[in-house]
Tab-separated table of C-alpha atoms and ligand atoms in Angstrom:
chain	number	residue	atom	x	y	z
A	3	MET	CA	141.735	193.542	236.644
A	4	GLU	CA	140.747	194.807	233.202
A	5	ALA	CA	142.351	198.236	233.775
A	6	PRO	CA	145.288	198.766	231.385
A	7	ALA	CA	148.271	197.254	233.142
A	8	ASN	CA	150.637	199.872	231.734
A	9	VAL	CA	149.208	202.460	234.117
A	10	ALA	CA	150.657	200.558	237.031
A	11	ASP	CA	153.559	198.739	235.453
A	12	PRO	CA	154.722	199.590	231.932
A	13	HIS	CA	157.134	196.666	231.830
A	14	ALA	CA	154.445	194.108	232.643
A	15	ALA	CA	152.289	195.602	229.892
A	16	SER	CA	154.918	195.119	227.198
A	17	GLU	CA	155.427	191.534	228.355
A	18	SER	CA	151.769	190.647	228.312
A	19	ASN	CA	151.160	192.220	224.897
A	20	ARG	CA	153.629	189.936	223.200
A	21	PRO	CA	151.970	187.272	221.040
A	22	VAL	CA	152.221	183.655	222.192
A	23	PRO	CA	152.007	181.076	219.410
A	24	LEU	CA	150.202	177.774	219.958
A	25	LEU	CA	153.264	176.081	218.546
A	26	ASP	CA	156.584	177.359	217.195
A	27	VAL	CA	158.406	174.444	215.566
A	28	GLN	CA	161.215	176.779	214.493
A	29	ARG	CA	162.318	177.340	218.090
A	30	GLY	CA	163.022	173.633	218.434
A	31	ASN	CA	164.543	173.203	215.004
A	32	ARG	CA	166.671	176.342	214.742
A	33	PRO	CA	169.439	175.303	217.167
A	34	LEU	CA	169.752	171.987	215.286
A	35	LEU	CA	169.715	173.342	211.739
A	36	ASP	CA	173.443	172.953	211.080
A	37	GLU	CA	173.387	169.375	212.260
A	38	ILE	CA	170.188	168.648	210.314
A	39	GLN	CA	171.496	170.196	207.124
A	40	GLN	CA	174.630	168.121	207.418
A	41	ALA	CA	172.539	164.964	207.866
A	42	ILE	CA	170.428	165.858	204.816
A	43	SER	CA	173.596	166.568	202.841
A	44	GLN	CA	174.854	163.100	203.619
A	45	VAL	CA	171.703	161.563	202.166
A	46	CYS	CA	172.065	163.742	199.053
A	47	ASP	CA	175.666	162.605	198.649
A	48	SER	CA	174.742	158.949	199.113
A	49	GLY	CA	171.885	159.030	196.615
A	50	ARG	CA	170.001	156.485	198.741
A	51	PHE	CA	166.829	158.494	199.064
A	52	LEU	CA	164.805	155.429	200.060
A	53	HIS	CA	165.867	152.432	202.149
A	54	GLY	CA	168.954	154.310	203.352
A	55	PRO	CA	170.811	153.487	206.559
A	56	GLU	CA	169.151	156.542	208.166
A	57	VAL	CA	165.814	154.715	208.064
A	58	THR	CA	167.265	151.595	209.689
A	59	GLN	CA	168.891	153.754	212.367
A	60	LEU	CA	165.602	155.459	213.244
A	61	GLU	CA	163.776	152.112	213.271
A	62	GLN	CA	166.337	150.765	215.736
A	63	SER	CA	166.126	153.899	217.887
A	64	VAL	CA	162.333	153.809	218.085
A	65	ALA	CA	162.263	150.063	218.761
A	66	GLU	CA	164.727	150.461	221.600
A	67	TYR	CA	163.001	153.567	222.935
A	68	THR	CA	159.523	152.055	223.026
A	69	GLY	CA	160.705	148.618	224.092
A	70	ALA	CA	159.098	147.007	221.036
A	71	ALA	CA	161.022	144.241	219.296
A	72	HIS	CA	160.418	145.762	215.852
A	73	ALA	CA	159.849	149.188	214.351
A	74	ILE	CA	159.068	149.713	210.673
A	75	GLY	CA	159.105	153.087	208.964
A	76	CYS	CA	156.201	154.174	206.772
A	77	ALA	CA	154.922	157.321	205.108
A	78	SER	CA	152.675	158.721	207.861
A	79	GLY	CA	150.815	157.987	211.059
A	80	SER	CA	147.670	157.472	208.994
A	81	ASP	CA	149.449	154.798	206.952
A	82	ALA	CA	150.789	153.222	210.146
A	83	LEU	CA	147.197	152.653	211.309
A	84	LEU	CA	146.122	151.377	207.900
A	85	LEU	CA	149.095	149.009	207.590
A	86	ALA	CA	148.441	147.500	211.013
A	87	LEU	CA	144.812	146.749	210.173
A	88	MET	CA	145.814	145.355	206.757
A	89	ALA	CA	148.461	143.153	208.361
A	90	ARG	CA	145.801	141.737	210.675
A	91	GLY	CA	143.534	141.075	207.678
A	92	ILE	CA	140.756	143.447	208.753
A	93	GLY	CA	138.263	144.020	205.971
A	94	ARG	CA	134.667	143.929	204.801
A	95	GLY	CA	132.197	142.757	207.424
A	96	ASP	CA	134.573	143.394	210.321
A	97	GLU	CA	133.932	145.838	213.123
A	98	VAL	CA	136.647	147.823	214.852
A	99	ILE	CA	136.108	149.621	218.158
A	100	CYS	CA	137.628	153.081	218.528
A	101	PRO	CA	136.935	156.399	220.201
A	102	SER	CA	135.043	159.116	218.361
A	103	PHE	CA	136.989	161.844	220.173
A	104	THR	CA	140.206	161.566	218.145
A	105	PHE	CA	141.829	162.676	214.913
A	106	PHE	CA	140.034	161.466	211.796
A	107	ALA	CA	142.784	159.035	210.724
A	108	THR	CA	141.951	156.637	213.580
A	109	ALA	CA	138.605	155.768	212.002
A	110	SER	CA	139.345	156.424	208.330
A	111	ALA	CA	141.879	153.574	208.362
A	112	VAL	CA	139.041	151.248	209.396
A	113	TRP	CA	136.595	152.624	206.845
A	114	ARG	CA	139.096	152.450	203.955
A	115	LEU	CA	139.401	148.692	204.398
A	116	GLY	CA	135.644	148.242	204.141
A	117	ALA	CA	135.332	147.576	207.863
A	118	LYS	CA	133.009	149.431	210.202
A	119	PRO	CA	134.220	151.790	212.916
A	120	VAL	CA	132.211	151.300	216.117
A	121	PHE	CA	132.557	154.336	218.336
A	122	VAL	CA	132.764	154.101	222.115
A	123	ASP	CA	132.476	157.058	224.483
A	124	ILE	CA	135.407	158.505	226.448
A	125	ASP	CA	136.368	158.807	230.079
A	126	PRO	CA	135.754	162.517	230.748
A	127	VAL	CA	138.832	162.773	232.986
A	128	THR	CA	141.456	161.427	230.551
A	129	PHE	CA	139.643	162.027	227.214
A	130	ASN	CA	140.599	158.438	226.305
A	131	ILE	CA	138.264	155.585	225.380
A	132	ASP	CA	136.180	154.399	228.358
A	133	ALA	CA	137.179	150.743	228.624
A	134	SER	CA	134.159	149.975	230.798
A	135	GLN	CA	131.888	150.706	227.813
A	136	VAL	CA	133.723	148.543	225.289
A	137	GLU	CA	132.058	145.260	226.222
A	138	ALA	CA	128.602	146.626	225.394
A	139	ALA	CA	129.830	147.545	221.894
A	140	LEU	CA	131.125	144.066	221.028
A	141	THR	CA	129.343	141.941	218.420
A	142	PRO	CA	130.328	138.653	216.761
A	143	SER	CA	131.929	140.806	214.020
A	144	THR	CA	134.244	142.735	216.334
A	145	ARG	CA	137.845	142.033	215.350
A	146	ALA	CA	139.940	144.816	216.792
A	147	ILE	CA	140.113	147.779	219.121
A	148	ILE	CA	142.089	150.985	218.597
A	149	PRO	CA	142.817	152.766	221.860
A	150	VAL	CA	144.117	156.272	221.125
A	151	HIS	CA	146.646	157.733	223.569
A	152	LEU	CA	145.151	161.173	223.198
A	153	PHE	CA	147.142	164.335	223.938
A	154	GLY	CA	150.117	162.210	225.081
A	155	GLN	CA	148.559	160.031	227.781
A	156	CYS	CA	148.030	156.274	227.475
A	157	ALA	CA	144.527	154.858	227.424
A	158	ASP	CA	143.383	152.359	230.075
A	159	MET	CA	145.408	149.541	228.511
A	160	GLU	CA	145.078	147.051	231.355
A	161	ALA	CA	141.306	146.878	230.946
A	162	ILE	CA	141.581	146.922	227.155
A	163	LEU	CA	144.117	144.086	227.067
A	164	ALA	CA	141.931	142.040	229.410
A	165	LEU	CA	138.913	142.473	227.104
A	166	ALA	CA	141.038	141.744	224.054
A	167	GLY	CA	142.303	138.562	225.662
A	168	THR	CA	138.815	137.355	226.514
A	169	HIS	CA	137.356	138.137	223.099
A	170	GLY	CA	140.362	137.516	220.825
A	171	LEU	CA	140.638	141.100	219.649
A	172	PHE	CA	143.599	142.727	217.934
A	173	VAL	CA	144.833	145.780	219.864
A	174	LEU	CA	146.218	148.629	217.756
A	175	GLU	CA	147.587	151.529	219.791
A	176	ASP	CA	147.191	154.885	218.084
A	177	ALA	CA	150.315	156.393	219.648
A	178	ALA	CA	150.602	159.261	217.134
A	179	GLN	CA	150.520	161.834	219.955
A	180	ALA	CA	152.293	159.724	222.546
A	181	ILE	CA	155.865	158.779	221.681
A	182	GLY	CA	157.585	158.064	224.997
A	183	ALA	CA	154.356	158.006	227.028
A	184	GLY	CA	154.543	155.529	229.895
A	185	TYR	CA	152.005	153.045	231.170
A	186	GLY	CA	153.337	151.394	234.310
A	187	ALA	CA	156.705	150.039	233.261
A	188	ALA	CA	155.717	149.874	229.581
A	189	LYS	CA	155.795	152.489	226.867
A	190	ALA	CA	153.208	153.450	224.271
A	191	GLY	CA	153.461	151.318	221.164
A	192	ALA	CA	154.771	148.217	222.934
A	193	ILE	CA	151.652	147.430	225.008
A	194	GLY	CA	149.150	146.192	222.420
A	195	ASP	CA	149.735	144.078	219.309
A	196	VAL	CA	150.884	146.980	217.121
A	197	GLY	CA	151.655	150.642	217.795
A	198	ALA	CA	151.211	153.434	215.251
A	199	PHE	CA	153.373	156.575	215.402
A	200	SER	CA	153.369	159.811	213.434
A	201	PHE	CA	156.239	162.187	212.717
A	202	TYR	CA	153.958	164.965	211.493
A	203	PRO	CA	155.735	168.251	212.356
A	204	THR	CA	153.461	169.079	215.320
A	205	LYS	CA	153.933	165.727	217.057
A	206	ASN	CA	156.419	165.366	219.920
A	207	LEU	CA	158.975	163.984	217.462
A	208	GLY	CA	158.225	165.907	214.276
A	209	GLY	CA	159.979	165.715	210.913
A	210	PHE	CA	160.289	168.166	208.048
A	211	GLY	CA	157.259	166.651	206.359
A	212	ASP	CA	155.279	163.434	206.696
A	213	GLY	CA	156.511	160.242	208.279
A	214	GLY	CA	155.302	157.389	210.425
A	215	MET	CA	156.243	154.118	212.079
A	216	VAL	CA	154.654	150.881	213.255
A	217	THR	CA	155.971	148.930	216.231
A	218	THR	CA	155.301	145.373	217.345
A	219	ASN	CA	156.699	142.633	219.552
A	220	ASP	CA	155.467	139.914	217.194
A	221	ASP	CA	158.119	138.698	214.715
A	222	ARG	CA	155.607	137.369	212.209
A	223	MET	CA	153.526	140.559	212.397
A	224	ALA	CA	156.663	142.631	211.761
A	225	GLN	CA	157.337	140.670	208.581
A	226	VAL	CA	153.780	141.101	207.340
A	227	LEU	CA	153.864	144.849	208.126
A	228	ARG	CA	157.031	145.262	206.058
A	229	ILE	CA	155.535	143.345	203.158
A	230	MET	CA	152.264	145.321	203.358
A	231	ALA	CA	154.201	148.605	203.222
A	232	ALA	CA	156.002	147.401	200.076
A	233	HIS	CA	153.094	146.530	197.754
A	234	GLY	CA	152.621	143.117	199.350
A	235	MET	CA	155.746	142.068	197.516
A	236	GLN	CA	157.732	139.002	198.627
A	237	PRO	CA	160.082	138.151	196.954
A	238	ARG	CA	160.821	140.999	194.569
A	239	TYR	CA	158.101	141.397	191.896
A	240	PHE	CA	155.996	138.590	193.342
A	241	HIS	CA	152.870	139.616	195.246
A	242	PRO	CA	151.177	137.082	197.508
A	243	VAL	CA	148.939	139.884	198.840
A	244	VAL	CA	147.950	143.386	197.766
A	245	GLY	CA	149.783	145.932	199.867
A	246	ILE	CA	150.392	149.650	199.532
A	247	ASN	CA	153.427	151.820	198.900
A	248	SER	CA	154.283	153.484	202.187
A	249	ARG	CA	157.868	154.431	202.891
A	250	LEU	CA	159.685	156.705	205.294
A	251	ASP	CA	162.259	158.456	203.103
A	252	SER	CA	165.908	158.735	204.060
A	253	ILE	CA	165.861	162.546	204.302
A	254	GLN	CA	163.009	162.484	206.833
A	255	ALA	CA	164.785	159.756	208.776
A	256	ALA	CA	168.033	161.764	208.750
A	257	VAL	CA	166.197	164.792	210.210
A	258	LEU	CA	164.403	162.623	212.759
A	259	ASN	CA	167.627	160.920	213.880
A	260	VAL	CA	169.062	164.319	214.814
A	261	LYS	CA	165.862	165.297	216.619
A	262	PHE	CA	165.434	161.908	218.290
A	263	ALA	CA	168.541	162.555	220.409
A	264	ARG	CA	166.671	165.542	221.964
A	265	LEU	CA	163.317	163.858	222.486
A	266	ASN	CA	163.762	163.120	226.188
A	267	GLY	CA	164.811	166.694	226.895
A	268	TRP	CA	161.808	168.072	225.019
A	269	THR	CA	159.489	165.711	226.873
A	270	THR	CA	160.928	166.917	230.185
A	271	ASP	CA	160.280	170.516	229.086
A	272	ARG	CA	156.686	169.698	228.099
A	273	ARG	CA	156.133	168.073	231.496
A	274	THR	CA	157.635	171.098	233.263
A	275	ASN	CA	155.368	173.410	231.275
A	276	ALA	CA	152.311	171.325	232.140
A	277	GLY	CA	153.198	171.418	235.834
A	278	ARG	CA	153.684	175.168	235.626
A	279	TYR	CA	150.255	175.681	234.027
A	280	ASP	CA	148.764	173.558	236.809
A	281	GLU	CA	150.316	175.883	239.385
A	282	LEU	CA	149.688	179.171	237.613
A	283	LEU	CA	146.081	178.318	236.845
A	284	ALA	CA	145.481	177.113	240.406
A	285	ASP	CA	147.098	180.272	241.815
A	286	ALA	CA	144.932	182.435	239.561
A	287	LYS	CA	141.882	181.033	241.432
A	288	LEU	CA	139.768	181.161	238.327
A	289	ASP	CA	136.184	180.148	238.064
A	290	GLN	CA	135.876	176.718	239.629
A	291	ASN	CA	134.362	175.507	236.381
A	292	LEU	CA	137.639	175.732	234.510
A	293	VAL	CA	138.866	172.145	234.533
A	294	LEU	CA	142.563	171.310	234.317
A	295	PRO	CA	143.869	168.158	232.612
A	296	GLN	CA	144.587	165.159	234.841
A	297	THR	CA	147.174	162.411	234.731
A	298	ALA	CA	145.760	158.960	235.454
A	299	ARG	CA	147.482	156.736	238.009
A	300	GLY	CA	150.376	154.771	236.522
A	301	CYS	CA	150.529	157.002	233.438
A	302	TRP	CA	153.505	159.075	232.382
A	303	HIS	CA	152.082	161.897	230.307
A	304	VAL	CA	154.158	163.390	227.454
A	305	TRP	CA	151.840	166.377	226.895
A	306	ASN	CA	151.477	166.660	223.157
A	307	GLN	CA	148.625	168.951	224.197
A	308	TYR	CA	147.666	170.690	227.438
A	309	THR	CA	143.906	170.672	227.197
A	310	ILE	CA	141.592	172.477	229.595
A	311	ARG	CA	137.813	172.317	229.738
A	312	VAL	CA	135.732	175.471	229.626
A	313	PRO	CA	132.173	174.423	230.428
A	314	GLU	CA	128.850	176.202	230.080
A	315	GLY	CA	129.276	177.393	226.518
A	316	ARG	CA	132.126	179.783	227.295
A	317	ARG	CA	134.909	177.981	225.439
A	318	ASP	CA	134.623	179.870	222.151
A	319	ALA	CA	134.452	183.241	223.933
A	320	LEU	CA	137.635	182.419	225.858
A	321	ARG	CA	139.319	181.351	222.648
A	322	ARG	CA	138.394	184.674	221.025
A	323	HIS	CA	139.604	186.545	224.100
A	324	LEU	CA	142.985	184.781	223.788
A	325	ALA	CA	143.106	185.401	220.029
A	326	ASP	CA	142.444	189.123	220.581
A	327	ALA	CA	145.700	189.187	222.560
A	328	GLN	CA	147.423	187.121	219.846
A	329	ILE	CA	147.596	184.066	222.053
A	330	GLY	CA	147.256	180.821	220.132
A	331	SER	CA	144.923	178.041	221.212
A	332	GLU	CA	143.130	175.256	219.367
A	333	VAL	CA	140.135	172.997	219.677
A	334	TYR	CA	141.109	169.332	219.333
A	335	TYR	CA	138.534	168.271	218.220
A	336	PRO	CA	135.432	170.351	217.498
A	337	GLN	CA	133.369	167.641	215.785
A	338	PRO	CA	133.455	164.049	217.025
A	339	LEU	CA	133.872	161.411	214.335
A	340	HIS	CA	130.428	159.858	214.873
A	341	GLN	CA	128.953	163.238	213.882
A	342	GLN	CA	131.053	163.764	210.742
A	343	ASP	CA	129.111	163.959	207.476
A	344	CYS	CA	131.128	161.145	205.912
A	345	PHE	CA	130.045	158.766	208.691
A	346	ARG	CA	126.373	159.782	208.674
A	347	HIS	CA	125.466	156.410	207.147
A	348	LEU	CA	126.627	154.729	210.361
A	349	GLY	CA	123.443	156.054	211.937
A	350	TYR	CA	124.689	157.766	215.088
A	351	ARG	CA	122.508	160.432	216.666
A	352	GLU	CA	123.219	163.423	218.831
A	353	GLY	CA	123.471	162.238	222.425
A	354	ASP	CA	124.750	158.755	221.554
A	355	LEU	CA	128.203	159.532	222.990
A	356	PRO	CA	127.487	162.208	225.593
A	357	GLU	CA	130.982	162.574	227.074
A	358	THR	CA	132.532	162.785	223.612
A	359	GLU	CA	130.051	165.457	222.558
A	360	ARG	CA	130.557	167.401	225.794
A	361	ALA	CA	134.336	167.285	225.385
A	362	ALA	CA	134.074	168.568	221.814
A	363	ALA	CA	132.126	171.566	223.124
A	364	GLU	CA	134.421	172.287	226.087
A	365	VAL	CA	138.050	171.529	225.246
A	366	LEU	CA	140.692	174.127	224.568
A	367	SER	CA	144.379	173.322	224.068
A	368	LEU	CA	146.918	175.913	225.224
A	369	PRO	CA	150.511	176.429	224.026
A	370	ILE	CA	152.693	173.694	225.607
A	371	PHE	CA	155.637	173.275	223.210
A	372	PRO	CA	159.025	172.635	224.886
A	373	GLU	CA	160.578	176.068	224.251
A	374	LEU	CA	157.604	178.008	225.621
A	375	THR	CA	158.958	180.483	228.199
A	376	ILE	CA	157.772	181.116	231.740
A	377	GLU	CA	156.833	184.664	230.709
A	378	GLU	CA	154.724	183.308	227.869
A	379	GLN	CA	152.928	180.924	230.186
A	380	GLN	CA	152.291	183.794	232.611
A	381	THR	CA	150.915	185.837	229.707
A	382	VAL	CA	148.531	183.036	228.770
A	383	VAL	CA	147.299	182.562	232.328
A	384	LYS	CA	146.932	186.318	232.962
A	385	ARG	CA	144.854	186.609	229.831
A	386	ILE	CA	142.633	183.713	230.920
A	387	ALA	CA	142.270	185.479	234.281
A	388	THR	CA	141.071	188.700	232.626
A	389	PHE	CA	138.462	186.641	230.807
A	390	TYR	CA	137.055	185.240	234.027
A	391	ALA	CA	137.230	188.644	235.739
A	392	GLY	CA	135.744	190.591	232.865
A	393	LYS	CA	132.413	191.110	231.185
A	394	GLN	CA	133.252	188.679	228.365
A	395	TYR	CA	132.761	185.979	230.948
A	396	ALA	CA	129.464	187.306	232.237
A	397	ALA	CA	128.146	187.729	228.685
A	398	ALA	CA	129.256	184.369	227.351
B	415	PLP	C1	148.464	162.911	213.817
B	415	PLP	C2	147.577	161.769	214.137
B	415	PLP	C3	147.378	160.711	213.247
B	415	PLP	C4	147.852	160.735	211.827
B	415	PLP	O1	149.195	160.962	211.642
B	415	PLP	P1	149.708	161.562	210.224
B	415	PLP	O2	151.175	161.364	210.298
B	415	PLP	O3	149.307	162.999	210.205
B	415	PLP	O4	149.077	160.783	209.144
B	415	PLP	C5	146.607	159.646	213.661
B	415	PLP	N1	146.051	159.604	214.872
B	415	PLP	C6	146.193	160.627	215.757
B	415	PLP	C7	145.545	160.513	217.103
B	415	PLP	C8	146.948	161.742	215.412
B	415	PLP	O5	147.076	162.737	216.289
């Protein structure tokens, strides 16, 4: 299998030597550039760079799309998480349950408010927080739980909502990677008390810079979130509470409004690509230890990432093997949060969250963006196959 393919089939060789990027945002944006530039132009002409009608339009679109009663723009997904915790009054002495296998912002929002992140291990099949282990982590100081819908699939919300109901916990969905993800009949961001979204360029709905949004079904919460995002000001120049300045600007919203109209199509393409990887990787009959991602029952996955597991210490060798053929891949995430230097004072030890630590050592995300071609997917899978057939595998 390692013999140069061009001996047998020169065409196949030229195909498989073509680089495959992990993500190419330009392929999605390029066909829309005229429309986007026109939308940006309109903002420039209006001079309403903040609080423009573009922001209101996106808020209405996202509210309707997620099924939440309210959506409020803010500066980033990280701010969305922070604002939600602030609006709930989380602070010093409080504990907040979250996974350790997530992007840093999930826990930094907790830490910034003087509260303590309490990390719970993940379900190895979905990579999401293991709801069955939450109860054991509760203390009288526990105030909230942040399920993260990692890689585009909702966490086990039924179990989490049941626990939250019993113990009076605030449920903040970190839906940064999961806009449009389904959970039964509900959508990410409208299941818990508040949902946090990110429009970072690599997310399923990505802007031309930073942006974020919070969603909620609670009218009072929506009001508090808006006030918190505007310096805690209500009315103008009077501050009953200390908030922050976190705004989604009109230019970002204008770009996102154009892109929002294509979101469902892109999600369909991501789902098609995921299904195709499932087939191609199964057909390749690779080592039985290569584990494909799974969709949990009742979940509608939106595939922000297609993440395989490469056990037995071979992940990094496979990643190098892909990189040697200019095929992009990434490790989300190589160091769990409970093992980060900045959280050392929390006192976690190696082995405390075994599934989280195992995932960090095994995961590898492959290119899955909507415009990825069939040929590119075949290139990726062929290259993985040469790894398993070759001596890199034996040596790893
Ligand atoms: C991207 C992301 C965030 C933060 O969003 P930003 O817009 O980059 O601040 C938070 N949580 C998760 C899980 C993310 O993937």
